[in-house]
Short mmCIF file of N, CA, C and O in Angstrom, two decimals:
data_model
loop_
_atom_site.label_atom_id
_atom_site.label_comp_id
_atom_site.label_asym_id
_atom_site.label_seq_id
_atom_site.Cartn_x
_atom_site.Cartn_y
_atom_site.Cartn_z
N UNK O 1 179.69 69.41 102.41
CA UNK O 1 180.19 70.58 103.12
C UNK O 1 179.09 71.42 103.68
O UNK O 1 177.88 71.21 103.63
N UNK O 2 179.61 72.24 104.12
CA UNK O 2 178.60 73.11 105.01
C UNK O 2 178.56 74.26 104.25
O UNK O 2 179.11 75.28 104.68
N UNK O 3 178.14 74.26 103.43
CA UNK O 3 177.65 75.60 102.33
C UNK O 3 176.45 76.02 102.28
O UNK O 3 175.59 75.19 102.57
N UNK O 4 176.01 77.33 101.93
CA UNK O 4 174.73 77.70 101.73
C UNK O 4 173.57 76.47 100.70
O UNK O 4 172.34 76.40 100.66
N UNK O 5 174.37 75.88 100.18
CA UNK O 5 173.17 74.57 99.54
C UNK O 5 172.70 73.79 100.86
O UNK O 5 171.62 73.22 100.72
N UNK O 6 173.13 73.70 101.75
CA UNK O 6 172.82 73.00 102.92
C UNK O 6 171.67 73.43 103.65
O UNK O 6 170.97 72.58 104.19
N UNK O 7 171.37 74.68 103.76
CA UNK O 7 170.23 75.64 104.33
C UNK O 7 168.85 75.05 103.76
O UNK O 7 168.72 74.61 102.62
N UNK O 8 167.91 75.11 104.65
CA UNK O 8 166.80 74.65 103.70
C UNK O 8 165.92 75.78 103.47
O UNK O 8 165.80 76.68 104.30
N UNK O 9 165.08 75.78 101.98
CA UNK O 9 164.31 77.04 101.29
C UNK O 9 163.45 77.93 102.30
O UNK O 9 162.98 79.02 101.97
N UNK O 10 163.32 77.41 103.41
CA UNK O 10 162.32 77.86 104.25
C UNK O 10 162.99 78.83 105.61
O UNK O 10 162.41 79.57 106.41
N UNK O 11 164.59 78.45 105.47
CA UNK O 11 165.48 79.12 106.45
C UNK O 11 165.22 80.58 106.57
O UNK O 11 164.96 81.10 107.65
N UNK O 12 165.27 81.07 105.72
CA UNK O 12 165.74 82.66 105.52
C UNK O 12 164.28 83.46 105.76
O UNK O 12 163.98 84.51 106.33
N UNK O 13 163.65 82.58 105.13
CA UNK O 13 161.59 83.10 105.14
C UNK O 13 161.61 83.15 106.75
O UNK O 13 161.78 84.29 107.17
N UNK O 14 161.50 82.31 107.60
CA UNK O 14 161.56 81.95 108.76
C UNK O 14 162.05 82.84 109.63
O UNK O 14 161.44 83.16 110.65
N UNK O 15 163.55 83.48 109.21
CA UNK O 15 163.95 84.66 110.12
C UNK O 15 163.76 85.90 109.67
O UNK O 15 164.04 86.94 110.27
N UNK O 16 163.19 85.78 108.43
CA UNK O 16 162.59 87.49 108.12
C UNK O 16 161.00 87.81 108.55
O UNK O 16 160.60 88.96 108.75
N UNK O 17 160.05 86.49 108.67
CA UNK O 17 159.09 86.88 109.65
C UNK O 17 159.32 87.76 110.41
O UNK O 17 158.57 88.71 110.23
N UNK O 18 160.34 87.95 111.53
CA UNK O 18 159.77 88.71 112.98
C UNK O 18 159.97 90.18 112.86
O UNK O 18 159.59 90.97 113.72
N UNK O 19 160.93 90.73 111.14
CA UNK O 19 160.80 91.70 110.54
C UNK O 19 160.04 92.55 109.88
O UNK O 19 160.50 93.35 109.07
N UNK O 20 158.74 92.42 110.20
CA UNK O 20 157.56 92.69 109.95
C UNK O 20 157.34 93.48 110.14
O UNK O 20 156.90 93.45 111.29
N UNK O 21 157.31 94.82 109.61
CA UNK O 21 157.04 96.42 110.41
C UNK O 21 155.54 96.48 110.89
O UNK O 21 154.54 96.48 110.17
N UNK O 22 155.62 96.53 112.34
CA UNK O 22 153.89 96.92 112.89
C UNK O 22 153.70 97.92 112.40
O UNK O 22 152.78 97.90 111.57
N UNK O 23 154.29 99.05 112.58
CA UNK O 23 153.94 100.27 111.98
C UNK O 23 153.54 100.33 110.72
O UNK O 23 152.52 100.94 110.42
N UNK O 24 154.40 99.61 109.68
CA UNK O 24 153.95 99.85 108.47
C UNK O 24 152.68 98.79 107.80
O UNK O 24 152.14 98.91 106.70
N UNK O 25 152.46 97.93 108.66
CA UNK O 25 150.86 97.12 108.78
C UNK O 25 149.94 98.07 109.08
O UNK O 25 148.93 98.12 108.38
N UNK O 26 150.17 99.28 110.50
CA UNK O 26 149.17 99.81 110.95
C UNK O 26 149.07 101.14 109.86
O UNK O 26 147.90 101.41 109.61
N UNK O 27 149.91 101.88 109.27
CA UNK O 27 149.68 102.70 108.33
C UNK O 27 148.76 102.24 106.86
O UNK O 27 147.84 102.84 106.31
N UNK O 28 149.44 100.94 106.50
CA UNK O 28 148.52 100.06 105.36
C UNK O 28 147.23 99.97 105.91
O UNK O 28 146.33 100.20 105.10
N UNK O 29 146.81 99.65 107.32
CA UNK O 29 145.75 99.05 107.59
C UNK O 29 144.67 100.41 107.42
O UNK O 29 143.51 100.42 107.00
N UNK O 30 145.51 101.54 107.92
CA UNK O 30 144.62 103.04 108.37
C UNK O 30 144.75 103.61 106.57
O UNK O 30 144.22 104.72 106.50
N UNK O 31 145.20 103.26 105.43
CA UNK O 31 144.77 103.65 104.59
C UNK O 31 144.28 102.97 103.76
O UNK O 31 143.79 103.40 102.72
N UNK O 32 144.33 101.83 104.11
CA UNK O 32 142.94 100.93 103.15
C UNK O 32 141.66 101.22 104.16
O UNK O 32 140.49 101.13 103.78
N UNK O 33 142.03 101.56 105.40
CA UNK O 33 140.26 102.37 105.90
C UNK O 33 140.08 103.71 105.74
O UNK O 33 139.01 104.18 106.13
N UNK O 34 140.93 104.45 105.23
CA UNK O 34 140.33 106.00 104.63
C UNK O 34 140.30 105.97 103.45
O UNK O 34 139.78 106.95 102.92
N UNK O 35 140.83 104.85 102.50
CA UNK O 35 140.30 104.17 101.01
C UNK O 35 139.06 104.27 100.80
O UNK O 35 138.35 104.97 100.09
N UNK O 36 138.85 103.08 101.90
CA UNK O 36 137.13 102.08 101.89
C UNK O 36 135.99 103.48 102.86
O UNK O 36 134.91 103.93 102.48
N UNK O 37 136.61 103.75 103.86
CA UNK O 37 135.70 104.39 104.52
C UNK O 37 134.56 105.19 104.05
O UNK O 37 133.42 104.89 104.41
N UNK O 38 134.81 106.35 103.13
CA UNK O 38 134.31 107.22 102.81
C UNK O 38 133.01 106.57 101.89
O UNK O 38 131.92 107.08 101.65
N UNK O 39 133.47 105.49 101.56
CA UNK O 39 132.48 104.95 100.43
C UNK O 39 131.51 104.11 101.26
O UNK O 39 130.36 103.79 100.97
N UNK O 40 132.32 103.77 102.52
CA UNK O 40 131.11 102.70 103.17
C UNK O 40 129.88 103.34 103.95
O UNK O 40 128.71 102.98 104.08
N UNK O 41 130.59 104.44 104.40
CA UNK O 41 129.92 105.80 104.87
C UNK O 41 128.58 105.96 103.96
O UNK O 41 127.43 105.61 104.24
N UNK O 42 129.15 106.69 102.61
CA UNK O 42 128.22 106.85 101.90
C UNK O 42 126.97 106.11 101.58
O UNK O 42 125.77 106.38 101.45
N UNK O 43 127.87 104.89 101.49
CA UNK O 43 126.64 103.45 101.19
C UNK O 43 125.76 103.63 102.64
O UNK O 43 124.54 103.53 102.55
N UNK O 44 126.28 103.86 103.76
CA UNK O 44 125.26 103.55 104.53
C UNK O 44 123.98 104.81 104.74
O UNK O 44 122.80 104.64 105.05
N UNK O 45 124.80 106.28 104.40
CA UNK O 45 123.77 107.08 104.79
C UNK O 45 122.48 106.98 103.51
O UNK O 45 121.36 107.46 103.65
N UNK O 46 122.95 106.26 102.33
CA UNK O 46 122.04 106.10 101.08
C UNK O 46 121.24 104.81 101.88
O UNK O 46 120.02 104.75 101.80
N UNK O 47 121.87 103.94 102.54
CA UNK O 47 120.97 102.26 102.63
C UNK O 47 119.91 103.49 104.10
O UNK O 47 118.69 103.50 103.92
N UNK O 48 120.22 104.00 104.83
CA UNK O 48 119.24 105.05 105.30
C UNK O 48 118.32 105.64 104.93
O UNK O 48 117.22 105.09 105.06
N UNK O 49 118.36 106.83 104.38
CA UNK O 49 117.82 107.32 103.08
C UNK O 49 116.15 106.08 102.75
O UNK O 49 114.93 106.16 102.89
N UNK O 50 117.20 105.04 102.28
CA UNK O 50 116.28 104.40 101.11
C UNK O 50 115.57 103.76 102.43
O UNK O 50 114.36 103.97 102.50
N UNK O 51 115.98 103.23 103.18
CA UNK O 51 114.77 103.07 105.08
C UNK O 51 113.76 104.06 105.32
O UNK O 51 112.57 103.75 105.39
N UNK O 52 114.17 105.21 105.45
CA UNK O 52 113.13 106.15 105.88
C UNK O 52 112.50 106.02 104.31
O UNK O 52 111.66 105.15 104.53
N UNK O 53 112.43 106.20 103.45
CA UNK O 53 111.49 106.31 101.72
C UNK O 53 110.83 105.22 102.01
O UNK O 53 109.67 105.25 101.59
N UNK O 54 111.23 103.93 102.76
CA UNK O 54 110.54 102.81 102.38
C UNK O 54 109.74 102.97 103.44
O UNK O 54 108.59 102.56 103.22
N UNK O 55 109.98 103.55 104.85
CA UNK O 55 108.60 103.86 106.03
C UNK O 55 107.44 105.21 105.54
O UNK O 55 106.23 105.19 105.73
N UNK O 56 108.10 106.14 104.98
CA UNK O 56 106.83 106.99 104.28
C UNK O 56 106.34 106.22 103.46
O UNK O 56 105.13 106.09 103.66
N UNK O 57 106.90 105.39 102.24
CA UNK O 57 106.35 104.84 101.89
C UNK O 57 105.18 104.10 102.15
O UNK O 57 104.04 104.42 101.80
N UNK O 58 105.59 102.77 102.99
CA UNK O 58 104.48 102.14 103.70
C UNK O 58 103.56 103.04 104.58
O UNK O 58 102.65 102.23 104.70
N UNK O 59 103.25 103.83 105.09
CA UNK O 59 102.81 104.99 106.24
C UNK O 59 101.50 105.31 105.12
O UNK O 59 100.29 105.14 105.24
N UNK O 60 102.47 105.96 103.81
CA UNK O 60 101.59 106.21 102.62
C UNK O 60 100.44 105.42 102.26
O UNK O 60 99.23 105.64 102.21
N UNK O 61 101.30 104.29 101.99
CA UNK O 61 100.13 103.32 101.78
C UNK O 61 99.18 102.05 102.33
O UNK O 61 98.50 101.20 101.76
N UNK O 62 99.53 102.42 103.96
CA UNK O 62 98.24 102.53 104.73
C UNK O 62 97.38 103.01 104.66
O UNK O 62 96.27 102.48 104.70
N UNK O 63 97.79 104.92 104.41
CA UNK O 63 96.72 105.75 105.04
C UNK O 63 95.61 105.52 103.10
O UNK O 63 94.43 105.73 102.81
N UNK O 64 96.28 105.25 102.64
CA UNK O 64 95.47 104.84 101.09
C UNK O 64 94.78 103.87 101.28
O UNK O 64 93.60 104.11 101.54
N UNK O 65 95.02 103.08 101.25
CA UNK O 65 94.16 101.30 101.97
C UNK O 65 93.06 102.18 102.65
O UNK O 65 92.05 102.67 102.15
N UNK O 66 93.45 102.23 103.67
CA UNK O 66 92.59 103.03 104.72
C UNK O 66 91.12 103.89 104.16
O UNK O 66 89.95 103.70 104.53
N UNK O 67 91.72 105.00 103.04
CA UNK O 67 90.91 105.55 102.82
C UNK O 67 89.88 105.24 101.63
O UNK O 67 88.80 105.80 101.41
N UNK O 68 90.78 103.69 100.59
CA UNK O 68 90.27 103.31 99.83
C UNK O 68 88.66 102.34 100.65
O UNK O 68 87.50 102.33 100.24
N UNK O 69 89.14 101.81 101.60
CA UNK O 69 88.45 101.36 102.52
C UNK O 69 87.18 101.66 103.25
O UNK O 69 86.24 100.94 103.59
N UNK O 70 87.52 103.41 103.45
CA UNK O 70 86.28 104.43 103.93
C UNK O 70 85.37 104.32 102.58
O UNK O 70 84.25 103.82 102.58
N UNK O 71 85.93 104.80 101.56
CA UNK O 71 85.42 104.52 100.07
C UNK O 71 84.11 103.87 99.87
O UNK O 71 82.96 104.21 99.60
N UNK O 72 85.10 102.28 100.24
CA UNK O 72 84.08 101.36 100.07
C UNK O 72 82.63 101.46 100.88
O UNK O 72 81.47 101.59 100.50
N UNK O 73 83.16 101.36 101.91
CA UNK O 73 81.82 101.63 103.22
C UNK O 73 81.31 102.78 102.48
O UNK O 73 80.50 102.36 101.65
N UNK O 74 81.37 103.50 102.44
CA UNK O 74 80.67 104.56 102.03
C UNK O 74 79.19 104.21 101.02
O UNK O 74 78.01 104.52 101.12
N UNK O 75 80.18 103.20 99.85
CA UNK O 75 79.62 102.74 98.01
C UNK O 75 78.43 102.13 98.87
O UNK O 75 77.25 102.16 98.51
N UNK O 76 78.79 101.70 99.78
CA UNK O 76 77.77 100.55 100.66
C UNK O 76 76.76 101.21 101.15
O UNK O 76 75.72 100.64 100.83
N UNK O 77 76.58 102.12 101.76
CA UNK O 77 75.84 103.41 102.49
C UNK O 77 75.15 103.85 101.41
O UNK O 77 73.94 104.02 101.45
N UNK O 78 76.14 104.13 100.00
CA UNK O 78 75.15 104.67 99.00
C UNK O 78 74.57 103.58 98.70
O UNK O 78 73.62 104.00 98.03
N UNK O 79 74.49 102.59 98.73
CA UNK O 79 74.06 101.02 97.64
C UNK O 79 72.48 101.43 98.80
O UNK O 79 71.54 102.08 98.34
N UNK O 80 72.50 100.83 100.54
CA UNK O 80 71.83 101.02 100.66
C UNK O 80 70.97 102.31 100.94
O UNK O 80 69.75 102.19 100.88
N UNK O 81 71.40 103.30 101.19
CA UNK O 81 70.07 104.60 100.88
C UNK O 81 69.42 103.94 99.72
O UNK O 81 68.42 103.27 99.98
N UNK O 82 69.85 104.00 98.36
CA UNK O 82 69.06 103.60 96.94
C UNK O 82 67.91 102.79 97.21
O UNK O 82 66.72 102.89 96.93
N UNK O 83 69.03 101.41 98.19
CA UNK O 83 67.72 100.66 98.33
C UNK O 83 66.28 100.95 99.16
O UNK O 83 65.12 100.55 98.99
N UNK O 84 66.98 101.90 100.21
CA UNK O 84 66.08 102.31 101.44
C UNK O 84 65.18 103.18 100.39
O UNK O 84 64.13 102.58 100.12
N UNK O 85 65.28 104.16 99.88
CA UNK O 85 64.97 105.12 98.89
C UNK O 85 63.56 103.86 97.72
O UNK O 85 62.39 104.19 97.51
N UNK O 86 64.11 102.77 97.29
CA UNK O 86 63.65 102.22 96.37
C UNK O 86 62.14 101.72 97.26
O UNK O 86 61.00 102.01 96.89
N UNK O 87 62.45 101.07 98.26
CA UNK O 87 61.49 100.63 99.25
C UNK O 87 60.73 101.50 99.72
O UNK O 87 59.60 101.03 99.79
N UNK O 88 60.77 102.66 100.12
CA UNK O 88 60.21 103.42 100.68
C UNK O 88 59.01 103.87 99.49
O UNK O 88 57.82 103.97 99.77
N UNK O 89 59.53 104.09 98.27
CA UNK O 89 58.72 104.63 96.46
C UNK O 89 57.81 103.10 97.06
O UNK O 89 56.68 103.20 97.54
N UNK O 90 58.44 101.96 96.94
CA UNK O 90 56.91 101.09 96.83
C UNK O 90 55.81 100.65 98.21
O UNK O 90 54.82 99.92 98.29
N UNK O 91 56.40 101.32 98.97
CA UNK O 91 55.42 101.52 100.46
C UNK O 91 54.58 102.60 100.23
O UNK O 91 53.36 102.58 100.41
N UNK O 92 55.19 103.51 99.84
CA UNK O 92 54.04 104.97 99.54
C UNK O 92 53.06 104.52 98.14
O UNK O 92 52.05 105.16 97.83
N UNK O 93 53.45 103.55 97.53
CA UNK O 93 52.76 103.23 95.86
C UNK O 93 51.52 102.25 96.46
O UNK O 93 50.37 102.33 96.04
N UNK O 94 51.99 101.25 97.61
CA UNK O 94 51.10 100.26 98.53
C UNK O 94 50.09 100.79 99.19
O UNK O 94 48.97 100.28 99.19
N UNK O 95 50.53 102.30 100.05
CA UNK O 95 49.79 103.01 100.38
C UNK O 95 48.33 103.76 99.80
O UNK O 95 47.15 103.67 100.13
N UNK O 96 49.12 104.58 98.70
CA UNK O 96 47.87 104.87 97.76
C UNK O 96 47.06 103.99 97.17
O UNK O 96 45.85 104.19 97.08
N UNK O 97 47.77 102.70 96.59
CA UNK O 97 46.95 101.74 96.34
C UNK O 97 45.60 101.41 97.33
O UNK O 97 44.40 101.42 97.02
N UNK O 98 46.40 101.02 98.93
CA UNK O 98 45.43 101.00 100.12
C UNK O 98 44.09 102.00 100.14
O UNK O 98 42.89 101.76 100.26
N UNK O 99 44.79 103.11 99.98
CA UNK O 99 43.70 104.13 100.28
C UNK O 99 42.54 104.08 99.23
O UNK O 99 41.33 104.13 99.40
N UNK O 100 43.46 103.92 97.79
CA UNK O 100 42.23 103.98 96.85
C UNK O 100 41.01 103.24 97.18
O UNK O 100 39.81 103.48 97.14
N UNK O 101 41.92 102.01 97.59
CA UNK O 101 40.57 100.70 97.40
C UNK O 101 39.60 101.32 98.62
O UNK O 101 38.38 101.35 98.53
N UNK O 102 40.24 101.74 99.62
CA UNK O 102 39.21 102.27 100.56
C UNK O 102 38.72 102.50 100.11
O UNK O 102 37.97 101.67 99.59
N UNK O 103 38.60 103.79 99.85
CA UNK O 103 37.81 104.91 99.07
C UNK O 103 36.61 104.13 97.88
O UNK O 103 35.45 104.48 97.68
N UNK O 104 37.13 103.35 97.43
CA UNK O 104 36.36 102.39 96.37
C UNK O 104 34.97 101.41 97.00
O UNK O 104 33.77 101.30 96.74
N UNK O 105 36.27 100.61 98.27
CA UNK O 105 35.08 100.09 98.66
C UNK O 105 34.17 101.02 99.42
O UNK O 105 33.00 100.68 99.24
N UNK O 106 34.30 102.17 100.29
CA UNK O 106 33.26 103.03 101.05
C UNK O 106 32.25 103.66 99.87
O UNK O 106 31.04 103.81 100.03
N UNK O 107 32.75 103.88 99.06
CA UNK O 107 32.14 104.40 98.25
C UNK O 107 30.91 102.66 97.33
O UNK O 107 29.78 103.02 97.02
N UNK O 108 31.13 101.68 97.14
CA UNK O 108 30.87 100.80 97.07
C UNK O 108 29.57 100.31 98.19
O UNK O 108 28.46 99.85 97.91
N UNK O 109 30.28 100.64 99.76
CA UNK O 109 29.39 100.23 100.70
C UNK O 109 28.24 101.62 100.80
O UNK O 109 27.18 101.11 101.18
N UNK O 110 28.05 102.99 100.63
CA UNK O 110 27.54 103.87 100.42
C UNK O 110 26.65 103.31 99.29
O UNK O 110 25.53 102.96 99.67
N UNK O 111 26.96 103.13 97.70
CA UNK O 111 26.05 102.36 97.00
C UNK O 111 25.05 101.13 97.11
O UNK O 111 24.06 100.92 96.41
N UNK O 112 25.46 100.54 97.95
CA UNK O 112 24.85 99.04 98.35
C UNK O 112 23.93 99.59 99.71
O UNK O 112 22.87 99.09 100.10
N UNK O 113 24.48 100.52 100.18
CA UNK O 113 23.32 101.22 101.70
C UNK O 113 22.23 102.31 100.46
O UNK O 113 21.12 102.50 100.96
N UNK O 114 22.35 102.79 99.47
CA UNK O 114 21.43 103.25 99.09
C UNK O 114 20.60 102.44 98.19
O UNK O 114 19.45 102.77 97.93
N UNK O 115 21.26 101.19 97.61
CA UNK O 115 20.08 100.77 96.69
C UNK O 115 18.74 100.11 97.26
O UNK O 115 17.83 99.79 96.49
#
Protein backbone atom coordinates (compact mmCIF):
# COMPACT_ATOMS: atom_id res chain seq x y z
CA UNK A 1 0.00 0.00 0.00
CA UNK A 2 0.82 3.44 -0.23
CA UNK A 3 1.48 4.32 3.38
CA UNK A 4 3.93 6.42 5.07
CA UNK A 5 6.33 3.07 5.34
CA UNK A 6 6.67 3.61 1.65
CA UNK A 7 8.49 7.11 1.91
CA UNK A 8 12.10 6.78 2.01
CA UNK A 9 14.25 8.08 5.39
CA UNK A 10 15.71 10.75 3.36
CA UNK A 11 12.15 12.18 2.07
CA UNK A 12 11.25 14.56 4.71
CA UNK A 13 15.22 15.69 5.39
CA UNK A 14 15.13 16.62 1.70
CA UNK A 15 12.10 19.00 1.91
CA UNK A 16 13.02 20.62 5.14
CA UNK A 17 16.41 21.71 3.61
CA UNK A 18 15.02 24.79 1.72
CA UNK A 19 13.63 25.75 5.34
CA UNK A 20 16.63 27.01 6.46
CA UNK A 21 16.30 30.44 8.03
CA UNK A 22 19.01 32.87 6.28
CA UNK A 23 18.34 35.15 8.82
CA UNK A 24 18.77 32.98 11.58
CA UNK A 25 22.32 31.62 9.96
CA UNK A 26 23.17 35.35 9.58
CA UNK A 27 22.33 36.25 13.31
CA UNK A 28 24.32 32.81 14.48
CA UNK A 29 27.00 33.78 12.13
CA UNK A 30 27.18 37.73 13.60
CA UNK A 31 27.27 36.24 17.13
CA UNK A 32 29.77 33.68 16.97
CA UNK A 33 31.80 36.92 15.46
CA UNK A 34 31.09 39.23 18.45
CA UNK A 35 31.87 35.86 20.56
CA UNK A 36 35.31 35.33 18.80
CA UNK A 37 35.94 38.93 17.82
CA UNK A 38 36.86 40.70 20.80
CA UNK A 39 39.36 38.02 21.68
CA UNK A 40 40.90 37.90 18.21
CA UNK A 41 41.22 41.61 18.43
CA UNK A 42 42.95 41.34 21.55
CA UNK A 43 45.28 38.54 20.41
CA UNK A 44 46.27 40.67 17.66
CA UNK A 45 46.95 44.06 19.34
CA UNK A 46 49.20 41.73 22.03
CA UNK A 47 50.91 39.63 18.71
CA UNK A 48 51.73 43.71 17.96
CA UNK A 49 52.85 44.76 21.08
CA UNK A 50 55.16 41.70 21.26
CA UNK A 51 56.52 43.01 17.24
CA UNK A 52 57.37 46.33 18.21
CA UNK A 53 59.35 44.70 21.89
CA UNK A 54 60.95 42.37 19.51
CA UNK A 55 62.25 45.59 17.01
CA UNK A 56 63.48 47.66 20.19
CA UNK A 57 64.64 44.77 21.11
CA UNK A 58 66.85 43.92 18.20
CA UNK A 59 67.62 47.97 17.58
CA UNK A 60 68.91 47.39 21.34
CA UNK A 61 71.02 44.92 20.57
CA UNK A 62 72.73 46.23 17.70
CA UNK A 63 73.50 49.39 19.18
CA UNK A 64 75.30 46.89 22.09
CA UNK A 65 77.24 44.74 19.51
CA UNK A 66 78.12 47.95 18.13
CA UNK A 67 79.41 49.43 21.11
CA UNK A 68 80.80 46.19 22.49
CA UNK A 69 82.72 46.40 19.24
CA UNK A 70 84.03 50.16 19.71
CA UNK A 71 85.24 48.44 23.06
CA UNK A 72 87.21 46.15 21.43
CA UNK A 73 89.04 48.53 18.96
CA UNK A 74 89.65 50.59 21.55
CA UNK A 75 91.45 47.26 24.04
CA UNK A 76 93.46 47.26 20.68
CA UNK A 77 94.54 51.01 20.68
CA UNK A 78 95.29 50.39 24.33
CA UNK A 79 97.26 46.95 23.60
CA UNK A 80 99.13 49.03 21.10
CA UNK A 81 100.07 52.49 22.83
CA UNK A 82 101.65 49.87 25.69
CA UNK A 83 103.43 48.47 23.00
CA UNK A 84 104.37 51.83 21.27
CA UNK A 85 105.11 53.08 24.94
CA UNK A 86 107.26 49.70 25.59
CA UNK A 87 109.40 50.38 22.37
CA UNK A 88 109.92 53.71 22.66
CA UNK A 89 111.53 52.87 26.92
CA UNK A 90 114.00 50.58 24.80
CA UNK A 91 115.00 53.15 21.97
CA UNK A 92 115.70 55.84 24.61
CA UNK A 93 117.68 52.80 26.86
CA UNK A 94 119.66 52.12 23.08
CA UNK A 95 120.16 55.65 22.98
CA UNK A 96 121.90 56.27 26.24
CA UNK A 97 123.60 53.18 25.83
CA UNK A 98 124.86 54.87 22.27
CA UNK A 99 125.86 57.94 23.83
CA UNK A 100 127.66 56.38 26.70
CA UNK A 101 129.91 54.35 24.56
CA UNK A 102 130.59 57.60 22.73
CA UNK A 103 131.54 59.33 25.43
CA UNK A 104 133.76 56.19 26.43
CA UNK A 105 135.26 55.78 23.32
CA UNK A 106 136.16 59.86 22.88
CA UNK A 107 137.24 59.80 26.01
CA UNK A 108 139.36 56.52 25.16
CA UNK A 109 140.56 58.28 21.82
CA UNK A 110 141.60 61.56 24.02
CA UNK A 111 143.71 58.89 26.17
CA UNK A 112 145.45 57.14 23.31
CA UNK A 113 146.15 61.01 21.65
CA UNK A 114 147.82 61.77 24.99
CA UNK A 115 149.90 58.81 25.76
Amino acid sequence: GAGPSDASPDEGVVEDLPLIDEKAVEQLTEGLISHYLPDLQRSKSALQELTQNQVVLLETLEQEISKFKECNSIVDINALFSEAKHYHNKLVNIRNEMMMLHEKTSKLKVSVINI
